[in-house]
Amino acid sequence: MTKGIFNIEKFQRLSTPFYYYDTELLRRTLTEIKTEANKHSNYIVHYAIKANANTKLLKIIHEAGLGADCVSGGEIKAALEAGFPASEIVYAGVGKSDWEINLGLDNEIFCFNVESIPELEVINELAGTKGKVANVAFRINPDVGAHTHSNITTGLAENKFGIAMRDIDSIINRALHMKHVKFIGLHFHIGSQILDMSDFVALCRRINDLQNQLEKHGISVRHINVGGGLGIDYEHPDKSAIPDFKAYFDTYAKYLKLRHGQQLHFELGRAVVGQCGSLITRTLYVKQGDTKQFAIVDAGMTELIRPALYQAVHKIENISSNRSTEIYDVVGPICETSDVFAKDVLLNKTYRGDLLAIRSAGAYGEIMASQYNCRKLPKGYTTEDL
Ligand code: LLP
């Protein structure tokens, strides 16, 4: 039996819970990204590895020609192992350790996105020890809000990320006087799961103002990196399987005033892999509470923490059943009250043994899994594995 994109017979043979990645959808998504980005000659798209570092997915994404956006030494290693050339790796993060900076320097990655003056000084010093010059961009905190969950906004003055707008001139001047760093660009990222294009418009306006201000001081910039943040439709994973990349790239084309020869970089994570992944879990028990009916499944917040951490909504389907629907709370086995995937959702009548698919879990799912309660980390299978 197949239900939607799922081949239940094949799933029945695997031990649950596991992640399933529809690589055909991933490939179509990547084609759409390339088609839309290539309409603009100076757009460069990086994949934000933090969203999902599954090696099979990384290979497909690299083969499609995206660069890599990393936030740790581990991610730099994963990117290199998957074949991303160092010259297409950008590296951000508020707290880079010395070994991570050295790894970036040894491999001569394209750019360090620097988040503070103390970090700039350490990169200059470590690069000096190696007799190298590191490309640096400054991550600016543009103080632009995004209409998304407060745990995933990053571009407000109160957030820990980036350098305040008022300090830009002084940090650029510091860099221009250092021997082992080369200032090449500005970096921004205002948050994640953004569906309202006006948030990106606000970012464009901030960047335009900043560029005008810098030019008055005779400073020009070769690379602008606007980070990622494009959201996906969690409620309609089939109808909106591919995000609206056209609207996204066109927003930047319309509102961001790029200077001659400037390159515009993007760091997309969720929009690339979010819709291609589902968490497949088996129903252990159906329990009748006083006021509720619980479907207790074998996946928990250990496999997918997003609902517990951000009150995230993921569509859930009973892929073993076409029976009439009933209302359930879908909960995991972890000893935490917040180990709930969804409350009061409609599922085809569910019995012990039924497989459920928790959809739109390709981004920040498997990669954020933990071993709490001494559980095993989940496996990830792709269409080609089955
Ligand atoms: N660039 C930077 C500097 C970032 O901090 C992020 C995400 C991205 C790019 C990619 O953003 P995306 O295109 O995926 O929105 N765990 C949360 C999301 C955290 C996002 C962190 N930064 C979640 O599950 O919703």
CSV table of C-alpha atoms and ligand atoms in Angstrom, one decimal:
chain,number,residue,atom,x,y,z
A,1,MET,CA,0.0,0.0,0.0
A,2,THR,CA,1.2,3.5,-0.7
A,3,LYS,CA,-0.4,6.6,0.9
A,4,GLY,CA,0.7,9.9,-0.7
A,5,ILE,CA,4.5,9.7,-1.1
A,6,PHE,CA,4.8,6.9,1.4
A,7,ASN,CA,5.4,3.2,0.6
A,8,ILE,CA,4.0,1.5,3.7
A,9,GLU,CA,5.2,-2.0,2.8
A,10,LYS,CA,8.8,-0.8,2.7
A,11,PHE,CA,8.4,1.2,5.9
A,12,GLN,CA,6.9,-1.8,7.8
A,13,ARG,CA,10.3,-3.6,7.5
A,14,LEU,CA,12.2,-0.8,9.2
A,15,SER,CA,12.4,-0.2,12.9
A,16,THR,CA,10.8,3.0,14.0
A,17,PRO,CA,11.1,5.9,14.6
A,18,PHE,CA,13.1,7.0,11.6
A,19,TYR,CA,13.4,9.9,9.2
A,20,TYR,CA,12.4,9.5,5.6
A,21,TYR,CA,13.6,11.9,3.0
A,22,ASP,CA,11.9,12.2,-0.4
A,23,THR,CA,15.0,12.9,-2.5
A,24,GLU,CA,12.9,13.4,-5.6
A,25,LEU,CA,11.2,16.4,-3.9
A,26,LEU,CA,14.6,17.7,-2.7
A,27,ARG,CA,16.0,17.6,-6.2
A,28,ARG,CA,12.9,19.4,-7.6
A,29,THR,CA,13.3,22.0,-4.8
A,30,LEU,CA,17.0,22.5,-5.7
A,31,THR,CA,16.2,22.9,-9.4
A,32,GLU,CA,13.7,25.6,-8.5
A,33,ILE,CA,16.2,27.4,-6.4
A,34,LYS,CA,18.8,27.3,-9.1
A,35,THR,CA,16.3,28.4,-11.8
A,36,GLU,CA,15.1,31.4,-9.8
A,37,ALA,CA,18.5,32.4,-8.4
A,38,ASN,CA,20.2,32.1,-11.8
A,39,LYS,CA,17.9,34.7,-13.2
A,40,HIS,CA,20.1,37.1,-11.2
A,41,SER,CA,23.7,36.9,-12.4
A,42,ASN,CA,25.2,37.9,-9.1
A,43,TYR,CA,23.3,35.6,-6.7
A,44,ILE,CA,25.1,32.9,-4.8
A,45,VAL,CA,23.1,30.4,-2.7
A,46,HIS,CA,24.6,28.5,0.2
A,47,TYR,CA,22.9,25.7,2.1
A,48,ALA,CA,22.7,26.2,5.9
A,49,ILE,CA,24.1,22.9,7.1
A,50,LYS,CA,22.6,23.4,10.5
A,51,ALA,CA,19.2,22.6,9.1
A,52,ASN,CA,20.2,19.0,8.3
A,53,ALA,CA,23.6,17.4,7.9
A,54,ASN,CA,22.5,14.0,6.7
A,55,THR,CA,25.4,13.0,4.4
A,56,LYS,CA,23.1,11.7,1.6
A,57,LEU,CA,21.2,15.0,1.5
A,58,LEU,CA,24.5,17.0,1.7
A,59,LYS,CA,25.8,15.2,-1.4
A,60,ILE,CA,22.7,16.0,-3.4
A,61,ILE,CA,22.7,19.6,-2.3
A,62,HIS,CA,26.4,20.0,-3.2
A,63,GLU,CA,25.9,18.3,-6.6
A,64,ALA,CA,23.1,20.9,-7.3
A,65,GLY,CA,25.8,23.5,-7.0
A,66,LEU,CA,25.0,25.3,-3.7
A,67,GLY,CA,27.8,26.5,-1.4
A,68,ALA,CA,27.8,25.7,2.4
A,69,ASP,CA,27.0,27.9,5.4
A,70,CYS,CA,28.5,26.5,8.5
A,71,VAL,CA,28.3,27.4,12.2
A,72,SER,CA,30.8,25.1,13.8
A,73,GLY,CA,34.0,23.2,13.1
A,74,GLY,CA,31.9,20.0,12.9
A,75,GLU,CA,29.8,21.5,10.1
A,76,ILE,CA,32.9,22.6,8.2
A,77,LYS,CA,34.1,19.0,8.4
A,78,ALA,CA,30.7,17.7,7.3
A,79,ALA,CA,30.7,20.1,4.4
A,80,LEU,CA,34.2,19.2,3.2
A,81,GLU,CA,33.4,15.5,3.5
A,82,ALA,CA,30.3,15.9,1.4
A,83,GLY,CA,32.4,17.5,-1.3
A,84,PHE,CA,31.7,21.2,-0.9
A,85,PRO,CA,34.8,23.1,-1.9
A,86,ALA,CA,36.4,25.2,0.9
A,87,SER,CA,36.2,28.2,-1.4
A,88,GLU,CA,32.4,28.0,-1.2
A,89,ILE,CA,32.1,27.7,2.6
A,90,VAL,CA,31.1,30.6,4.8
A,91,TYR,CA,31.4,30.3,8.5
A,92,ALA,CA,29.3,32.2,11.1
A,93,GLY,CA,28.7,31.9,14.8
A,94,VAL,CA,29.0,34.1,17.9
A,95,GLY,CA,31.4,31.8,19.7
A,96,LYS,CA,34.1,30.3,17.4
A,97,SER,CA,36.7,28.3,19.3
A,98,ASP,CA,40.3,28.5,18.3
A,99,TRP,CA,40.4,25.0,16.8
A,100,GLU,CA,37.4,25.9,14.7
A,101,ILE,CA,39.0,29.1,13.4
A,102,ASN,CA,42.2,27.2,12.7
A,103,LEU,CA,40.2,24.5,10.8
A,104,GLY,CA,38.8,27.3,8.6
A,105,LEU,CA,42.2,28.9,8.1
A,106,ASP,CA,43.9,25.6,7.3
A,107,ASN,CA,41.3,24.8,4.7
A,108,GLU,CA,41.2,28.4,3.4
A,109,ILE,CA,37.4,28.7,3.5
A,110,PHE,CA,35.8,31.5,1.6
A,111,CYS,CA,34.8,33.7,4.5
A,112,PHE,CA,34.5,34.1,8.3
A,113,ASN,CA,31.3,35.9,9.3
A,114,VAL,CA,32.7,37.8,12.3
A,115,GLU,CA,30.4,38.8,15.1
A,116,SER,CA,32.6,40.9,17.5
A,117,ILE,CA,35.8,42.9,17.8
A,118,PRO,CA,37.4,40.3,20.2
A,119,GLU,CA,36.7,37.6,17.6
A,120,LEU,CA,38.2,39.7,14.8
A,121,GLU,CA,41.4,40.1,16.9
A,122,VAL,CA,41.6,36.4,17.5
A,123,ILE,CA,41.2,35.5,13.8
A,124,ASN,CA,43.9,38.1,12.9
A,125,GLU,CA,46.2,36.6,15.5
A,126,LEU,CA,45.7,33.0,14.5
A,127,ALA,CA,45.9,33.8,10.8
A,128,GLY,CA,49.2,35.7,11.6
A,129,THR,CA,50.6,32.6,13.3
A,130,LYS,CA,50.0,30.7,10.0
A,131,GLY,CA,51.2,33.5,7.8
A,132,LYS,CA,47.8,33.7,6.2
A,133,VAL,CA,45.1,36.3,5.5
A,134,ALA,CA,41.5,35.4,6.3
A,135,ASN,CA,38.6,36.8,4.4
A,136,VAL,CA,36.1,38.4,6.9
A,137,ALA,CA,32.6,39.7,6.6
A,138,PHE,CA,31.0,41.5,9.5
A,139,ARG,CA,27.7,40.1,10.8
A,140,ILE,CA,25.6,43.2,11.4
A,141,ASN,CA,22.6,43.2,13.8
A,142,PRO,CA,20.2,45.3,11.7
A,143,ASP,CA,17.6,45.6,14.5
A,144,VAL,CA,14.9,44.3,12.2
A,145,GLY,CA,12.1,42.2,13.7
A,146,ALA,CA,10.7,39.2,11.9
A,147,HIS,CA,7.2,37.9,12.2
A,148,THR,CA,8.2,34.5,13.6
A,149,HIS,CA,8.6,32.7,16.9
A,150,SER,CA,10.6,34.8,19.4
A,151,ASN,CA,13.1,31.9,19.9
A,152,ILE,CA,14.1,32.1,16.2
A,153,THR,CA,14.4,35.9,15.7
A,154,THR,CA,18.0,36.9,15.5
A,155,GLY,CA,18.1,40.4,14.1
A,156,LEU,CA,16.9,42.4,17.0
A,157,ALA,CA,19.2,44.6,19.1
A,158,GLU,CA,18.3,42.5,22.2
A,159,ASN,CA,19.6,39.3,20.4
A,160,LYS,CA,23.1,38.1,21.0
A,161,PHE,CA,24.0,38.0,17.3
A,162,GLY,CA,26.1,40.4,15.3
A,163,ILE,CA,27.6,43.8,15.6
A,164,ALA,CA,25.5,46.8,16.4
A,165,MET,CA,24.8,49.2,13.4
A,166,ARG,CA,26.5,52.1,15.2
A,167,ASP,CA,29.8,50.2,15.6
A,168,ILE,CA,30.2,49.3,12.0
A,169,ASP,CA,32.5,52.1,10.9
A,170,SER,CA,34.9,51.5,13.8
A,171,ILE,CA,35.1,47.7,13.3
A,172,ILE,CA,35.7,48.1,9.6
A,173,ASN,CA,38.5,50.6,10.3
A,174,ARG,CA,40.0,48.2,12.8
A,175,ALA,CA,40.0,45.5,10.2
A,176,LEU,CA,41.5,47.7,7.5
A,177,HIS,CA,44.5,48.2,9.8
A,178,MET,CA,45.0,44.5,10.5
A,179,LYS,CA,47.5,42.5,8.4
A,180,HIS,CA,45.9,39.1,8.6
A,181,VAL,CA,42.3,39.8,7.8
A,182,LYS,CA,40.8,41.1,4.6
A,183,PHE,CA,37.4,42.8,4.9
A,184,ILE,CA,35.2,41.6,2.1
A,185,GLY,CA,31.6,41.9,3.1
A,186,LEU,CA,28.6,42.4,5.3
A,187,HIS,CA,26.5,39.6,6.7
A,188,PHE,CA,22.9,39.7,8.0
A,189,HIS,CA,20.3,37.2,9.2
A,190,ILE,CA,17.1,38.4,10.8
A,191,GLY,CA,15.4,35.1,11.7
A,192,SER,CA,13.9,31.9,10.5
A,193,GLN,CA,10.5,30.6,9.2
A,194,ILE,CA,9.7,34.0,7.7
A,195,LEU,CA,6.8,34.0,5.3
A,196,ASP,CA,6.0,37.7,5.2
A,197,MET,CA,8.2,39.2,2.4
A,198,SER,CA,7.9,42.6,4.1
A,199,ASP,CA,10.4,41.4,6.7
A,200,PHE,CA,13.0,40.9,4.0
A,201,VAL,CA,12.0,44.3,2.5
A,202,ALA,CA,12.8,45.9,5.9
A,203,LEU,CA,16.2,44.2,5.9
A,204,CYS,CA,16.9,45.5,2.3
A,205,ARG,CA,16.1,49.0,3.4
A,206,ARG,CA,18.4,48.8,6.4
A,207,ILE,CA,21.2,47.5,4.1
A,208,ASN,CA,20.6,50.3,1.6
A,209,ASP,CA,21.0,52.9,4.4
A,210,LEU,CA,24.1,51.2,5.7
A,211,GLN,CA,25.7,51.1,2.3
A,212,ASN,CA,25.0,54.8,1.8
A,213,GLN,CA,26.5,55.6,5.2
A,214,LEU,CA,29.6,53.5,4.5
A,215,GLU,CA,30.1,55.0,1.1
A,216,LYS,CA,30.2,58.5,2.7
A,217,HIS,CA,33.2,57.2,4.6
A,218,GLY,CA,34.8,55.9,1.4
A,219,ILE,CA,34.1,52.2,2.3
A,220,SER,CA,32.9,49.9,-0.4
A,221,VAL,CA,31.8,46.3,0.0
A,222,ARG,CA,32.2,43.4,-2.4
A,223,HIS,CA,29.9,40.8,-0.8
A,224,ILE,CA,26.5,41.2,0.8
A,225,ASN,CA,25.2,38.1,2.6
A,226,VAL,CA,21.5,38.3,3.7
A,227,GLY,CA,21.4,35.0,5.5
A,228,GLY,CA,18.5,32.7,5.2
A,229,GLY,CA,15.1,32.6,6.8
A,230,LEU,CA,12.6,31.8,4.1
A,231,GLY,CA,9.8,29.7,5.7
A,232,ILE,CA,7.8,26.7,4.6
A,233,ASP,CA,4.1,25.9,4.7
A,234,TYR,CA,3.8,23.5,7.7
A,235,GLU,CA,0.1,23.2,7.3
A,236,HIS,CA,0.1,22.1,3.6
A,237,PRO,CA,3.2,20.0,3.0
A,238,ASP,CA,1.8,18.6,-0.2
A,239,LYS,CA,0.1,21.6,-1.7
A,240,SER,CA,3.0,23.9,-1.0
A,241,ALA,CA,5.8,21.4,-1.3
A,242,ILE,CA,8.2,23.9,-2.8
A,243,PRO,CA,8.5,27.3,-1.2
A,244,ASP,CA,8.0,30.4,-3.3
A,245,PHE,CA,11.6,31.1,-4.3
A,246,LYS,CA,10.6,33.4,-7.1
A,247,ALA,CA,8.9,35.8,-4.7
A,248,TYR,CA,11.9,35.5,-2.3
A,249,PHE,CA,14.6,36.3,-4.8
A,250,ASP,CA,12.5,38.9,-6.6
A,251,THR,CA,12.0,40.7,-3.3
A,252,TYR,CA,15.8,41.2,-3.0
A,253,ALA,CA,16.1,42.1,-6.7
A,254,LYS,CA,13.5,44.8,-6.2
A,255,TYR,CA,14.4,46.3,-2.9
A,256,LEU,CA,18.1,45.8,-2.4
A,257,LYS,CA,20.3,48.3,-4.2
A,258,LEU,CA,23.3,46.4,-5.1
A,259,ARG,CA,26.4,48.3,-6.3
A,260,HIS,CA,28.2,47.5,-9.5
A,261,GLY,CA,30.1,44.2,-9.2
A,262,GLN,CA,28.6,43.3,-5.8
A,263,GLN,CA,27.6,39.7,-5.1
A,264,LEU,CA,24.6,38.7,-3.1
A,265,HIS,CA,24.8,35.6,-0.9
A,266,PHE,CA,22.0,33.6,0.6
A,267,GLU,CA,22.1,31.0,3.3
A,268,LEU,CA,18.9,28.9,3.0
A,269,GLY,CA,18.3,26.0,5.3
A,270,ARG,CA,14.7,25.2,6.1
A,271,ALA,CA,13.4,26.2,2.6
A,272,VAL,CA,15.8,23.7,1.0
A,273,VAL,CA,15.2,20.6,3.1
A,274,GLY,CA,12.1,21.2,5.3
A,275,GLN,CA,9.4,19.7,3.1
A,276,CYS,CA,11.3,16.6,1.9
A,277,GLY,CA,11.6,15.0,5.4
A,278,SER,CA,9.0,13.2,7.5
A,279,LEU,CA,9.5,11.5,10.9
A,280,ILE,CA,7.9,8.1,10.7
A,281,THR,CA,6.7,6.7,14.0
A,282,ARG,CA,4.7,3.7,15.1
A,283,THR,CA,1.6,3.9,17.4
A,284,LEU,CA,2.3,2.0,20.6
A,285,TYR,CA,-1.0,2.5,22.4
A,286,VAL,CA,-4.2,4.4,22.1
A,287,LYS,CA,-5.3,5.5,25.5
A,288,GLN,CA,-8.7,7.0,26.5
A,289,GLY,CA,-8.2,9.8,29.0
A,290,ASP,CA,-11.0,11.6,30.8
A,291,THR,CA,-11.4,14.2,28.2
A,292,LYS,CA,-8.9,13.1,25.6
A,293,GLN,CA,-7.9,10.3,23.4
A,294,PHE,CA,-4.1,9.9,23.2
A,295,ALA,CA,-2.2,8.3,20.4
A,296,ILE,CA,1.1,7.3,22.2
A,297,VAL,CA,3.8,6.9,19.6
A,298,ASP,CA,7.4,5.6,19.7
A,299,ALA,CA,9.0,8.9,18.6
A,300,GLY,CA,9.3,11.7,21.1
A,301,MET,CA,10.8,15.1,21.6
A,302,THR,CA,14.1,13.3,21.4
A,303,GLU,CA,13.6,12.8,17.7
A,304,LEU,CA,11.8,16.0,16.9
A,305,ILE,CA,12.0,18.8,19.5
A,306,ARG,CA,10.4,21.6,17.5
A,307,PRO,CA,6.8,21.2,18.9
A,308,ALA,CA,8.1,21.2,22.5
A,309,LEU,CA,10.6,24.0,22.0
A,310,TYR,CA,8.8,26.4,19.6
A,311,GLN,CA,5.2,25.2,19.8
A,312,ALA,CA,5.8,24.3,16.2
A,313,VAL,CA,2.9,22.8,14.2
A,314,HIS,CA,3.7,19.8,12.0
A,315,LYS,CA,1.0,18.1,10.1
A,316,ILE,CA,0.5,14.4,11.2
A,317,GLU,CA,-1.1,11.7,9.1
A,318,ASN,CA,-1.9,8.1,9.9
A,319,ILE,CA,-0.3,6.5,6.8
A,320,SER,CA,-1.5,3.0,7.7
A,321,SER,CA,-5.2,3.8,7.7
A,322,ASN,CA,-8.1,5.1,5.5
A,323,ARG,CA,-10.7,4.7,8.3
A,324,SER,CA,-12.9,7.6,9.3
A,325,THR,CA,-11.3,10.3,11.4
A,326,GLU,CA,-11.2,10.9,15.1
A,327,ILE,CA,-9.6,13.5,17.4
A,328,TYR,CA,-6.3,12.6,19.1
A,329,ASP,CA,-3.5,14.2,21.1
A,330,VAL,CA,-0.3,12.7,19.6
A,331,VAL,CA,2.3,12.2,22.3
A,332,GLY,CA,5.7,10.6,22.7
A,333,PRO,CA,7.1,8.3,25.4
A,334,ILE,CA,9.5,10.8,27.0
A,335,CYS,CA,9.1,11.7,30.6
A,336,GLU,CA,8.3,15.3,30.0
A,337,THR,CA,4.9,17.0,29.9
A,338,SER,CA,6.0,18.9,26.8
A,339,ASP,CA,6.6,15.7,24.9
A,340,VAL,CA,3.5,16.3,22.8
A,341,PHE,CA,3.5,16.5,19.0
A,342,ALA,CA,0.1,17.9,18.5
A,343,LYS,CA,-3.2,18.4,20.4
A,344,ASP,CA,-6.7,17.7,19.1
A,345,VAL,CA,-5.7,16.7,15.6
A,346,LEU,CA,-7.8,14.6,13.2
A,347,LEU,CA,-6.3,11.3,12.3
A,348,ASN,CA,-7.8,8.3,10.5
A,349,LYS,CA,-8.9,6.0,13.4
A,350,THR,CA,-5.7,4.8,14.9
A,351,TYR,CA,-4.7,1.4,16.4
A,352,ARG,CA,-1.6,0.0,17.9
A,353,GLY,CA,0.9,-0.7,15.2
A,354,ASP,CA,-0.3,2.1,12.8
A,355,LEU,CA,2.5,4.2,11.2
A,356,LEU,CA,2.2,8.0,11.5
A,357,ALA,CA,4.1,10.5,9.4
A,358,ILE,CA,5.0,13.7,11.1
A,359,ARG,CA,5.5,15.9,8.0
A,360,SER,CA,7.7,18.9,7.1
A,361,ALA,CA,10.4,17.6,9.4
A,362,GLY,CA,13.4,17.7,7.1
A,363,ALA,CA,14.8,20.9,8.7
A,364,TYR,CA,15.9,21.1,12.3
A,365,GLY,CA,14.5,17.6,13.0
A,366,GLU,CA,17.1,14.8,12.8
A,367,ILE,CA,19.9,17.2,13.4
A,368,MET,CA,18.4,18.4,16.7
A,369,ALA,CA,17.7,14.9,18.0
A,370,SER,CA,19.1,14.0,21.4
A,371,GLN,CA,19.7,10.9,23.5
A,372,TYR,CA,17.7,12.1,26.5
A,373,ASN,CA,16.2,9.1,28.4
A,374,CYS,CA,19.2,7.0,26.9
A,375,ARG,CA,17.5,6.7,23.6
A,376,LYS,CA,19.2,6.0,20.3
A,377,LEU,CA,19.6,8.7,17.7
A,378,PRO,CA,17.1,8.1,14.8
A,379,LYS,CA,18.2,6.8,11.4
A,380,GLY,CA,17.6,8.7,8.2
A,381,TYR,CA,16.5,6.9,5.0
A,382,THR,CA,16.1,8.4,1.6
A,383,THR,CA,13.9,7.3,-1.3
A,384,GLU,CA,17.0,5.6,-2.8
A,385,ASP,CA,17.7,3.5,0.3
A,386,LEU,CA,14.3,1.8,0.2
B,1,LLP,N1,22.2,31.8,8.4
B,1,LLP,C1,22.3,32.0,9.8
B,1,LLP,C2,23.3,32.9,10.2
B,1,LLP,C3,21.4,31.4,10.7
B,1,LLP,O1,21.5,31.6,11.9
B,1,LLP,C4,20.4,30.5,10.1
B,1,LLP,C5,19.5,29.8,11.0
B,1,LLP,C6,20.3,30.3,8.8
B,1,LLP,C7,21.2,31.0,7.9
B,1,LLP,C8,19.3,29.4,8.1
B,1,LLP,O2,18.1,29.8,8.4
B,1,LLP,P1,16.8,29.2,7.6
B,1,LLP,O3,16.9,29.4,6.2
B,1,LLP,O4,16.8,27.7,7.9
B,1,LLP,O5,15.6,29.8,8.3
B,1,LLP,N2,15.9,25.4,15.1
B,1,LLP,C9,15.0,26.4,14.6
B,1,LLP,C10,15.6,27.3,13.6
B,1,LLP,C11,16.9,27.9,14.0
B,1,LLP,C12,17.5,28.7,12.9
B,1,LLP,C13,18.9,29.2,13.3
B,1,LLP,N3,19.6,29.9,12.3
B,1,LLP,C14,13.7,25.7,14.2
B,1,LLP,O6,13.6,24.5,14.3
B,1,LLP,O7,12.8,26.4,13.7
